[in-house]
mmCIF file of C-alpha atoms in Angstrom:
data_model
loop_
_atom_site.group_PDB
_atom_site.id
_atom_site.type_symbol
_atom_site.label_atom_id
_atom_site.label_comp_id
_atom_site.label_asym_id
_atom_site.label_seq_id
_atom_site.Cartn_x
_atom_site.Cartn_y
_atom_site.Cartn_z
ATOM 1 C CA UNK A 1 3.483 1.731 -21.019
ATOM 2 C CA UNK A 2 4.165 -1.115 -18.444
ATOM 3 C CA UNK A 3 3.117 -0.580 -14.493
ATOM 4 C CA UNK A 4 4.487 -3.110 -12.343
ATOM 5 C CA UNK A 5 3.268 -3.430 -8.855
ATOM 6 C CA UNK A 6 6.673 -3.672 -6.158
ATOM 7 C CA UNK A 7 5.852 -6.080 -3.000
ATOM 8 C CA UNK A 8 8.308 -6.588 -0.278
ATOM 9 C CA UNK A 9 7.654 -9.614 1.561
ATOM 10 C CA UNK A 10 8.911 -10.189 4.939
ATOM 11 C CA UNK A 11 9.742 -13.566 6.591
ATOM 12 C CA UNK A 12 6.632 -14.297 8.169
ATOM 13 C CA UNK A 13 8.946 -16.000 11.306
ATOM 14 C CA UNK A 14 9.322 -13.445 13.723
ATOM 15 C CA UNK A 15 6.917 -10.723 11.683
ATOM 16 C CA UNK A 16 5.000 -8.214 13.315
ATOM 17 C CA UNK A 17 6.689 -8.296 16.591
ATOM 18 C CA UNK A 18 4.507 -5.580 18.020
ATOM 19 C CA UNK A 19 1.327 -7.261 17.836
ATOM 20 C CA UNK A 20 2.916 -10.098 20.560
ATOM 21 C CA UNK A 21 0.557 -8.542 23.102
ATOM 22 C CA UNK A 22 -2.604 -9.372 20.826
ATOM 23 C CA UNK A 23 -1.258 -12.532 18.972
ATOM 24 C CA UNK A 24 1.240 -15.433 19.256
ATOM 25 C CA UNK A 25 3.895 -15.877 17.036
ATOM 26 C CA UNK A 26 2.039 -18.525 15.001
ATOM 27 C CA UNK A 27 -1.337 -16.258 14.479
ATOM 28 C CA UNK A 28 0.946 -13.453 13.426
ATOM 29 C CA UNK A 29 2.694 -15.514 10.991
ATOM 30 C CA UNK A 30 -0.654 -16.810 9.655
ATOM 31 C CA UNK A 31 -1.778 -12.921 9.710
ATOM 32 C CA UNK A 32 1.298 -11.915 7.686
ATOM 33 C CA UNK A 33 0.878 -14.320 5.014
ATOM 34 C CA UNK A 34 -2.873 -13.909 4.627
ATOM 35 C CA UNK A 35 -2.104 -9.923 4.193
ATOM 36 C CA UNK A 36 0.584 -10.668 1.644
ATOM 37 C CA UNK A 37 -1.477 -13.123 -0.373
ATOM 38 C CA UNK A 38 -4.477 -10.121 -0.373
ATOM 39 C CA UNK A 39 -2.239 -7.291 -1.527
ATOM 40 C CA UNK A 40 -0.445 -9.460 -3.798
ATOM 41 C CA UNK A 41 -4.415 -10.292 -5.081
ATOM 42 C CA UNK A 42 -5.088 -6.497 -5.214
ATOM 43 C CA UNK A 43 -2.364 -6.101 -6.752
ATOM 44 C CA UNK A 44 -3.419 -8.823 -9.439
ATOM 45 C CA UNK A 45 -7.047 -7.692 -10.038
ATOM 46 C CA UNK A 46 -5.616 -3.939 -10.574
ATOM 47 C CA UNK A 47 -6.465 -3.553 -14.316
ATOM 48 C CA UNK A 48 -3.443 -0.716 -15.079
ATOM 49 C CA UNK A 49 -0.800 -3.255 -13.085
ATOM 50 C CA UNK A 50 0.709 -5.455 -15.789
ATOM 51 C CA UNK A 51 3.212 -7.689 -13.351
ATOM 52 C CA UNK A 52 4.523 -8.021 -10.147
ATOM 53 C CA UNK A 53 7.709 -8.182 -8.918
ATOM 54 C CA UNK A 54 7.996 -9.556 -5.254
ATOM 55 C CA UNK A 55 10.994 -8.813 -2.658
ATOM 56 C CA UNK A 56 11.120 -11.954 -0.729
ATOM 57 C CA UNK A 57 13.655 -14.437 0.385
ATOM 58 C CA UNK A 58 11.558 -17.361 -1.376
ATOM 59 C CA UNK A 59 8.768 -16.699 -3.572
ATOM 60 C CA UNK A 60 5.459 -18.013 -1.831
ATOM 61 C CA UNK A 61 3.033 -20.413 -3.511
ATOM 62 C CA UNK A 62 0.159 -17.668 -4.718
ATOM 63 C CA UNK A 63 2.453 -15.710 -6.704
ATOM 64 C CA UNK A 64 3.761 -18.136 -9.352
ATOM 65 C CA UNK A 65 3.501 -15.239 -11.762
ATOM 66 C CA UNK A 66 5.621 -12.977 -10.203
ATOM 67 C CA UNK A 67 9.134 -11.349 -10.757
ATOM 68 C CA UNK A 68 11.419 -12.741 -7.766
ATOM 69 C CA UNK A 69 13.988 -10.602 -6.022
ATOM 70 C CA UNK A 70 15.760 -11.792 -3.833
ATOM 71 C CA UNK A 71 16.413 -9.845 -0.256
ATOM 72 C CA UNK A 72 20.030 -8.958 -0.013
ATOM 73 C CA UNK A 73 19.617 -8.783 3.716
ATOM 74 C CA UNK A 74 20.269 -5.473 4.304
ATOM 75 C CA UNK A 75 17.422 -3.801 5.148
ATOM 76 C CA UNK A 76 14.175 -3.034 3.062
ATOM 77 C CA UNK A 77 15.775 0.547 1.395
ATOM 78 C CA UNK A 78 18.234 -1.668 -0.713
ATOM 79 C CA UNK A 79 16.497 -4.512 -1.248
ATOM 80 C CA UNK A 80 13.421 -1.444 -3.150
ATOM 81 C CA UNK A 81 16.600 -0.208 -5.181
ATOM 82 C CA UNK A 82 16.911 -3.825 -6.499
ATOM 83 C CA UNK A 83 14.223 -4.144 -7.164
ATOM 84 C CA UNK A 84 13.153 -0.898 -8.693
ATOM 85 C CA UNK A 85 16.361 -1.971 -10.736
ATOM 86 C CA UNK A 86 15.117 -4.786 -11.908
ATOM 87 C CA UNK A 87 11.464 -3.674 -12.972
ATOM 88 C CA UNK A 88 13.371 -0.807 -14.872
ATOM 89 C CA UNK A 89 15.820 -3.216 -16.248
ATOM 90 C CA UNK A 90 12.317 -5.135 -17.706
ATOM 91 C CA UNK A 91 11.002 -1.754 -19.557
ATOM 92 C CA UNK A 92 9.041 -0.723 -16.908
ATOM 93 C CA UNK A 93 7.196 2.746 -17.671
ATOM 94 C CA UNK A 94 6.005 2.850 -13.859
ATOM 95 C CA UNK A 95 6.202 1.247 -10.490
ATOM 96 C CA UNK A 96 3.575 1.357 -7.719
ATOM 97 C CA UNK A 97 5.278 0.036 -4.490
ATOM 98 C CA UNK A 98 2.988 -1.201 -2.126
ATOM 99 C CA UNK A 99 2.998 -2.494 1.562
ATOM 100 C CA UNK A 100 2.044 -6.299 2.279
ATOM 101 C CA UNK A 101 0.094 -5.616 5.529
ATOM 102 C CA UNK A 102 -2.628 -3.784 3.533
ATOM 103 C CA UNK A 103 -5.667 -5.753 5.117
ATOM 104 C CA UNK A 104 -8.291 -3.458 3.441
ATOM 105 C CA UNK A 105 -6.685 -2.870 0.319
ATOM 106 C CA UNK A 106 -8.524 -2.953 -3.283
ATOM 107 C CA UNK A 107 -7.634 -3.139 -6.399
ATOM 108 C CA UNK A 108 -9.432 0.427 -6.935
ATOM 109 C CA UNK A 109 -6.643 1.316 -4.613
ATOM 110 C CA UNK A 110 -3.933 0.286 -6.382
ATOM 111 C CA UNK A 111 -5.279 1.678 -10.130
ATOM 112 C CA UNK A 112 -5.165 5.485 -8.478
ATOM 113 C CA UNK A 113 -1.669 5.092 -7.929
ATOM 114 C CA UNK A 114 -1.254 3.318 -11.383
ATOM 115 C CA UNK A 115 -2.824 6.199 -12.812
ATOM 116 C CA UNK A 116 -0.482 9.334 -11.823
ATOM 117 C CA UNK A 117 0.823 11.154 -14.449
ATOM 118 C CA UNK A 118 3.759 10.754 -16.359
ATOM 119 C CA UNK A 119 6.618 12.287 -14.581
ATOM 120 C CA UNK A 120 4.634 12.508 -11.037
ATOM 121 C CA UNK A 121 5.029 10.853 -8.267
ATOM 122 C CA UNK A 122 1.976 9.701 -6.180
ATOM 123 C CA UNK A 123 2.764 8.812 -2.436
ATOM 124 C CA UNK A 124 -0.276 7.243 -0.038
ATOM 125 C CA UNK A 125 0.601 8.030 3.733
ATOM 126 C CA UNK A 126 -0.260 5.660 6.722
ATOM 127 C CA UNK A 127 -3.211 6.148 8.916
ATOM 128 C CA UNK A 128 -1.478 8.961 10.643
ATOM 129 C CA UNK A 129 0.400 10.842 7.663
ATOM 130 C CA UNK A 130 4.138 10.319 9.014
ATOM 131 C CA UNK A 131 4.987 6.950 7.297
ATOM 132 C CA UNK A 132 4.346 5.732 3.493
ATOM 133 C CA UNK A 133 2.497 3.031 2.738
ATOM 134 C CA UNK A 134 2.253 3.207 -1.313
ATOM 135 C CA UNK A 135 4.952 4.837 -3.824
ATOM 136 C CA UNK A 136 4.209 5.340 -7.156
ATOM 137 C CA UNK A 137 7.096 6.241 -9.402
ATOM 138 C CA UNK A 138 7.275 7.579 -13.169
ATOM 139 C CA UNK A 139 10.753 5.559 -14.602
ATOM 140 C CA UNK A 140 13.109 5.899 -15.910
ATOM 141 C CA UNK A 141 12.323 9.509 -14.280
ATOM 142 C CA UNK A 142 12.747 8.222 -10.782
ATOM 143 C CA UNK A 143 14.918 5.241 -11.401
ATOM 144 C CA UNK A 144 17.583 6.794 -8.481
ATOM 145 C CA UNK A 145 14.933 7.068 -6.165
ATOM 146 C CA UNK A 146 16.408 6.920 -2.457
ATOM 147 C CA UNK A 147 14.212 5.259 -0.797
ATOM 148 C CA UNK A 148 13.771 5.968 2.864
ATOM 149 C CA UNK A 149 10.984 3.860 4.706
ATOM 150 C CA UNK A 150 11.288 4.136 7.753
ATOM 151 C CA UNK A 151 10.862 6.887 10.677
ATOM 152 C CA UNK A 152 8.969 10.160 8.573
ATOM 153 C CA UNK A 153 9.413 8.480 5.809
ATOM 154 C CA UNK A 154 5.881 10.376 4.108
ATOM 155 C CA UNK A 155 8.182 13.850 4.470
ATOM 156 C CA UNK A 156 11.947 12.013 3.191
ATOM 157 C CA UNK A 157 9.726 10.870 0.203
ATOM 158 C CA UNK A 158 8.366 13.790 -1.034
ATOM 159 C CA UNK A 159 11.726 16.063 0.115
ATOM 160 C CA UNK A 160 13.258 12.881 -2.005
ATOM 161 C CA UNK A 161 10.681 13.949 -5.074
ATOM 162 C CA UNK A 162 11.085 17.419 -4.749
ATOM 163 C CA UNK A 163 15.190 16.602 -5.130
ATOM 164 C CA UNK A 164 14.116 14.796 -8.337
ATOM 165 C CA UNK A 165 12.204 17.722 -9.686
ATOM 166 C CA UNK A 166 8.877 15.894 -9.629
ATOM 167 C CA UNK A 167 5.323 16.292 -8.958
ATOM 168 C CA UNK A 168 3.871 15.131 -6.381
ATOM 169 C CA UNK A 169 0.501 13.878 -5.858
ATOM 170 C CA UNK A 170 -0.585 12.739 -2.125
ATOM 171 C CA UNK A 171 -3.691 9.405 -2.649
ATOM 172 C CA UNK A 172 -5.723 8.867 0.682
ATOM 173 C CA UNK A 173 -7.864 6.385 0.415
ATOM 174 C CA UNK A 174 -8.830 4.014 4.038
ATOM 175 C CA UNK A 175 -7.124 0.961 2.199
ATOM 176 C CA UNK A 176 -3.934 2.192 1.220
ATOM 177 C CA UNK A 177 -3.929 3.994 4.638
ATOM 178 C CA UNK A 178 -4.853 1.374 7.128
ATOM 179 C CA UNK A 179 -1.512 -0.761 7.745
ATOM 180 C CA UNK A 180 -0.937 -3.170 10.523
ATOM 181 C CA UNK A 181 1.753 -2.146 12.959
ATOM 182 C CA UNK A 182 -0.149 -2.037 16.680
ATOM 183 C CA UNK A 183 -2.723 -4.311 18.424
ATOM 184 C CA UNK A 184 -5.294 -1.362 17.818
ATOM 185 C CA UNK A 185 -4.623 -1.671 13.742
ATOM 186 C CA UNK A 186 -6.124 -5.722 14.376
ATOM 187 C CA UNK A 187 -9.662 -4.563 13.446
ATOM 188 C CA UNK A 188 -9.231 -3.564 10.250
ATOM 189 C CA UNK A 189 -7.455 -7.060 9.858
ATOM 190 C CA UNK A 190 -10.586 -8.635 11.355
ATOM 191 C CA UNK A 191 -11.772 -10.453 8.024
ATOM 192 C CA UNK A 192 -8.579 -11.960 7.406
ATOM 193 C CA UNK A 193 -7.818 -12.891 11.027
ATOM 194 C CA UNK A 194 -11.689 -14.830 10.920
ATOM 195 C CA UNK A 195 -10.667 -16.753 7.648
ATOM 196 C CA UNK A 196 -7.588 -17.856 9.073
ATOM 197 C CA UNK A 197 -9.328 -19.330 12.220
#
């Protein structure tokens, strides 16, 4: 049994567009790499992850150990199938996909959705239970997994689960919930935006 851990990385230029109000562009890029290098560390200190596998269009200096795959530039639904690909393509048993604005996130986190059951799929909703923040999917099971973040995407998921005949279990837990998308999500980004002053 092999878990890998699934992180897409944006391009920190130009990231997080909706916290202008709050930050300026170079704080926000400082904020999105600090929350990348923490998940990436959660991710890392998890002790059922085995490797990661980042989604990035360069792989960034604290992840030397990491899988690279490269962003096709076509949106972050295909560039998860390529990579979900190409963890399954490694003998991957499992793969826990995982947000990189996950300020609050702990490795404890991160082993729950390790952990499902074989042939179950665990999902971990935002903050407000409409959008995903954490998938974690039993391969080669759900190797044609559509993935659909996005708008809803906490219902598409689990209608895409139920298509795939399989369980589902539903993690809440503050650090997989508590993403940063608005300048009200900043406090729960408050320790990383202090280090990075």
């Amino acid at each position: 049994m092999t878990c890998w851990a699934i992180i897409p990385l944006k391009a920190s230029a130009g990231a997080k567009s909706r916290l202008a109000g709050a930050l300026d562009a170079d704080a926000r890029e400082r904020l999105v790499r600090a929350m990348a290098a923490h998940v990436t560390a959660a991710a890392r200190g998890a002790m059922n992850i085995d490797r990661l596998c980042l989604v990035a269009p360069g792989k960034p200096d604290f992840a030397d150990d990491a899988l690279l795959v490269a962003d096709p530039g076509q949106g972050l639904n295909p560039a998860l199938i390529a990579a979900l690909a190409a963890v399954t393509a490694q003998g991957a048993s499992r793969a826990v996909i995982v947000a990189a604005d996950l300020p609050t996130l702990a490795p404890r986190d991160l082993e729950l959705l390790a952990a499902a059951p074989a042939g179950e799929i665990a999902i971990a909703p935002d903050r407000h239970g409409t959008g995903t923040n954490a998938l974690s999917l039993p391969l080669p099971q759900a190797a044609g997994f559509a993935f659909a973040f996005g708008i809803d995407s906490c219902a598409l998921h689990h209608a895409e689960a139920e298509r795939l005949g399989l369980a589902i279990e539903v993690i809440h837990s503050p650090g997989l919930a508590r993403d940063i998308d608005e300048p009200p999500d900043l406090a729960d980004a408050a320790a990383l935006l202090n280090r990075q002053a």
